[in-house]
């Protein structure tokens, strides 16, 4: 059963060594991620599952202990998804290095001091709601007390300097995402945000957020802790408990 979840973005700039001189600009974002993860740890989960986007066509598990690195971003910072190997269940297990989203998630868990069991679930961008929801139901059934760390960004087209340049639809889409993450109702997550729109707006969090919704059911409420678009990319942090 899912007892708590943290929703965080996954830019490599979240890691101060990667951000270098610009690191203080994201101090508020890091603090919000820390707060969301504290809620998960305070719920005393038996297992934490990190869910994030990646290049997998469908979905795939990553072993506990799988390596990730920020060396492609110019810094000698390496992480692991927990400390001891643990296989996945139900989908293929990937033993290769973690995708960026799960690498950032592993870094956040290390920063939070989590030393318990961990699994990583990589989900493809093109998957539809039923498949993502079913993955969420399976994730919630992995232990009596499951915590989630859900990684993903909003639109990367919020202004002229954004990675994808400006798209007038991006601000409205991100406003809808923020409202859904605040979760004041029990509707399914973002039914209007289809895979095509997410791709056009460069929204990476769609599939992971839908996995969260499937795992949570109607029981958990949400708090939005951060909603901003530094560098033209929508970043959201939320706590569900």
XYZ file of C-alpha atoms in Angstrom:
241
model
C 0.000 0.000 0.000
C 1.238 3.471 -0.826
C 1.685 5.497 2.368
C 3.389 8.645 1.030
C 4.940 10.091 -2.112
C 7.274 12.909 -3.053
C 7.128 14.504 -6.496
C 10.340 16.199 -7.643
C 11.816 17.449 -10.925
C 14.911 15.852 -12.395
C 17.267 18.453 -13.902
C 20.962 17.680 -13.374
C 21.289 21.283 -12.123
C 19.602 20.119 -8.922
C 23.053 18.754 -7.981
C 25.114 21.735 -6.721
C 28.338 20.445 -8.265
C 26.671 20.417 -11.683
C 25.102 23.851 -11.222
C 28.445 25.289 -9.996
C 28.150 29.088 -9.753
C 24.413 28.990 -10.424
C 23.776 26.558 -7.543
C 22.227 29.148 -5.155
C 19.516 29.899 -7.722
C 17.968 26.489 -7.040
C 18.361 26.422 -3.250
C 14.601 26.854 -2.827
C 13.940 23.932 -5.154
C 16.372 21.685 -3.277
C 14.789 22.649 0.052
C 11.329 21.783 -1.271
C 12.569 18.385 -2.488
C 14.127 17.746 0.926
C 10.821 18.584 2.636
C 8.806 16.320 0.338
C 11.196 13.417 0.930
C 11.096 13.940 4.694
C 7.344 13.326 4.532
C 7.986 10.008 2.795
C 10.652 8.936 5.279
C 8.486 10.018 8.233
C 5.786 7.630 6.962
C 8.215 4.728 7.679
C 7.993 2.898 4.357
C 9.352 -0.624 4.042
C 10.307 0.088 0.427
C 10.851 3.240 -1.644
C 10.290 3.066 -5.392
C 11.820 5.795 -7.544
C 9.758 6.326 -10.699
C 11.048 8.422 -13.576
C 11.054 8.877 -17.336
C 13.637 7.240 -19.531
C 14.271 5.937 -23.032
C 12.595 2.572 -22.387
C 9.779 1.969 -24.857
C 7.536 0.525 -22.146
C 8.580 0.180 -18.493
C 11.480 -1.580 -16.803
C 12.874 -2.088 -13.323
C 16.365 -1.124 -12.241
C 18.139 -3.082 -9.518
C 18.838 -1.645 -6.128
C 22.517 -0.729 -6.303
C 22.326 0.254 -9.995
C 24.884 2.966 -10.831
C 24.221 6.491 -12.003
C 26.633 9.313 -12.750
C 26.779 13.023 -13.414
C 30.095 12.705 -15.232
C 28.349 13.417 -18.582
C 27.631 16.848 -17.086
C 31.258 17.531 -16.276
C 31.509 16.581 -12.591
C 32.885 13.472 -10.873
C 29.731 12.700 -8.894
C 28.563 9.082 -8.910
C 25.545 7.595 -7.127
C 23.905 4.246 -6.598
C 20.262 3.383 -6.148
C 20.696 2.134 -2.616
C 23.444 -0.177 -1.443
C 22.579 -3.821 -2.098
C 21.290 -5.600 -5.213
C 17.596 -6.336 -5.483
C 15.796 -7.614 -8.562
C 12.597 -6.268 -10.062
C 9.375 -8.065 -10.724
C 6.909 -8.168 -13.567
C 9.000 -6.290 -16.171
C 12.592 -6.665 -17.436
C 15.363 -5.681 -15.019
C 17.921 -3.242 -16.420
C 21.394 -3.629 -14.941
C 22.924 -0.834 -17.032
C 23.424 2.703 -15.664
C 20.373 4.606 -14.500
C 18.657 7.138 -16.757
C 19.024 10.765 -15.681
C 15.705 10.907 -13.828
C 16.551 7.933 -11.605
C 20.125 9.189 -11.167
C 18.770 12.459 -9.751
C 16.331 10.444 -7.623
C 19.170 8.307 -6.261
C 21.082 11.487 -5.419
C 18.064 12.889 -3.554
C 17.689 9.662 -1.549
C 21.380 9.732 -0.602
C 20.994 13.377 0.428
C 17.977 12.430 2.563
C 19.913 9.631 4.280
C 17.662 6.741 3.187
C 19.374 3.374 3.706
C 16.457 1.001 3.269
C 15.246 -1.060 0.309
C 14.889 0.779 -3.006
C 13.742 -0.091 -6.512
C 13.770 2.033 -9.643
C 11.009 2.007 -12.261
C 11.742 3.614 -15.624
C 8.661 4.469 -17.681
C 8.504 5.431 -21.340
C 7.071 8.754 -22.467
C 4.568 7.343 -24.967
C 2.649 5.045 -22.632
C -1.048 5.668 -22.056
C -3.030 6.055 -18.845
C -4.245 2.454 -18.463
C -0.703 0.998 -18.612
C 0.734 3.645 -16.296
C -2.131 3.233 -13.844
C -1.720 -0.544 -13.805
C 1.993 -0.140 -13.070
C 1.043 2.113 -10.177
C -1.314 -0.498 -8.733
C 1.451 -3.112 -8.950
C 3.980 -0.789 -7.328
C 1.637 -0.078 -4.409
C 1.287 -3.838 -3.826
C 5.039 -4.495 -3.536
C 5.019 -4.071 0.261
C 2.666 -3.272 3.110
C 4.145 0.238 3.322
C 5.444 1.687 0.044
C 6.882 5.164 -0.473
C 7.300 6.756 -3.888
C 9.785 9.293 -5.204
C 8.318 10.428 -8.513
C 10.637 12.291 -10.876
C 9.627 14.435 -13.848
C 9.599 17.950 -15.289
C 6.841 20.111 -16.695
C 7.009 21.944 -19.986
C 10.414 22.986 -21.324
C 8.823 25.676 -23.486
C 7.846 28.381 -20.992
C 9.833 31.298 -22.442
C 12.092 32.349 -25.308
C 15.222 31.009 -23.557
C 13.686 27.634 -22.715
C 15.249 24.476 -24.191
C 12.299 24.133 -26.594
C 11.708 27.869 -27.156
C 8.361 29.487 -26.319
C 5.059 27.699 -26.833
C 1.969 29.663 -25.810
C 0.276 26.473 -24.548
C 3.012 25.707 -22.029
C 1.929 28.023 -19.210
C -1.646 26.736 -19.227
C -0.469 23.133 -19.308
C 1.867 23.675 -16.369
C -0.901 25.422 -14.413
C -3.047 22.319 -14.868
C -0.197 20.094 -13.697
C 0.336 22.230 -10.597
C -3.364 22.062 -9.734
C -3.389 18.279 -10.189
C -0.338 17.843 -7.958
C -2.061 19.866 -5.237
C -4.704 17.120 -5.485
C -7.741 18.649 -3.861
C -10.050 16.212 -5.700
C -10.092 12.531 -6.563
C -10.157 12.655 -10.370
C -7.581 10.680 -12.319
C -4.412 12.614 -12.957
C -4.350 14.935 -15.987
C -6.825 13.173 -18.284
C -6.397 16.002 -20.779
C -2.610 15.643 -21.014
C -2.082 13.096 -23.762
C 1.230 11.771 -24.986
C 1.264 13.967 -28.097
C 0.771 17.217 -26.178
C 3.358 16.178 -23.603
C 5.850 15.463 -26.374
C 5.178 18.788 -28.107
C 5.644 20.717 -24.856
C 8.608 18.558 -23.766
C 6.864 17.477 -20.537
C 8.802 14.519 -19.141
C 6.741 13.849 -16.013
C 3.479 12.701 -17.575
C 3.969 8.917 -17.331
C 5.575 8.951 -13.835
C 2.768 11.167 -12.495
C 0.185 8.766 -13.904
C 1.977 5.861 -12.197
C 1.675 7.822 -8.950
C -2.031 8.353 -9.504
C -2.576 4.656 -10.101
C -0.638 3.784 -6.960
C -2.395 6.316 -4.757
C -6.023 5.771 -5.636
C -8.336 8.315 -3.958
C -6.876 7.961 -0.467
C -3.955 10.411 -0.483
C -4.094 14.199 -0.535
C -1.430 16.463 -2.012
C 0.452 19.630 -1.069
C 2.229 21.687 -3.714
C 5.552 22.872 -2.268
C 7.187 24.439 -5.329
C 5.921 25.743 -8.680
C 8.287 27.831 -10.803
C 9.940 27.848 -14.213
C 13.612 28.761 -13.857
C 15.417 28.495 -17.177
C 12.034 28.228 -18.920
C 11.252 24.734 -17.580
C 8.320 23.982 -15.272
C 9.522 22.442 -12.006
C 7.076 21.139 -9.428
C 7.554 19.647 -5.974
C 4.637 18.050 -4.162
C 4.041 15.886 -1.125
C 1.277 13.265 -1.054
C 0.292 11.625 2.203
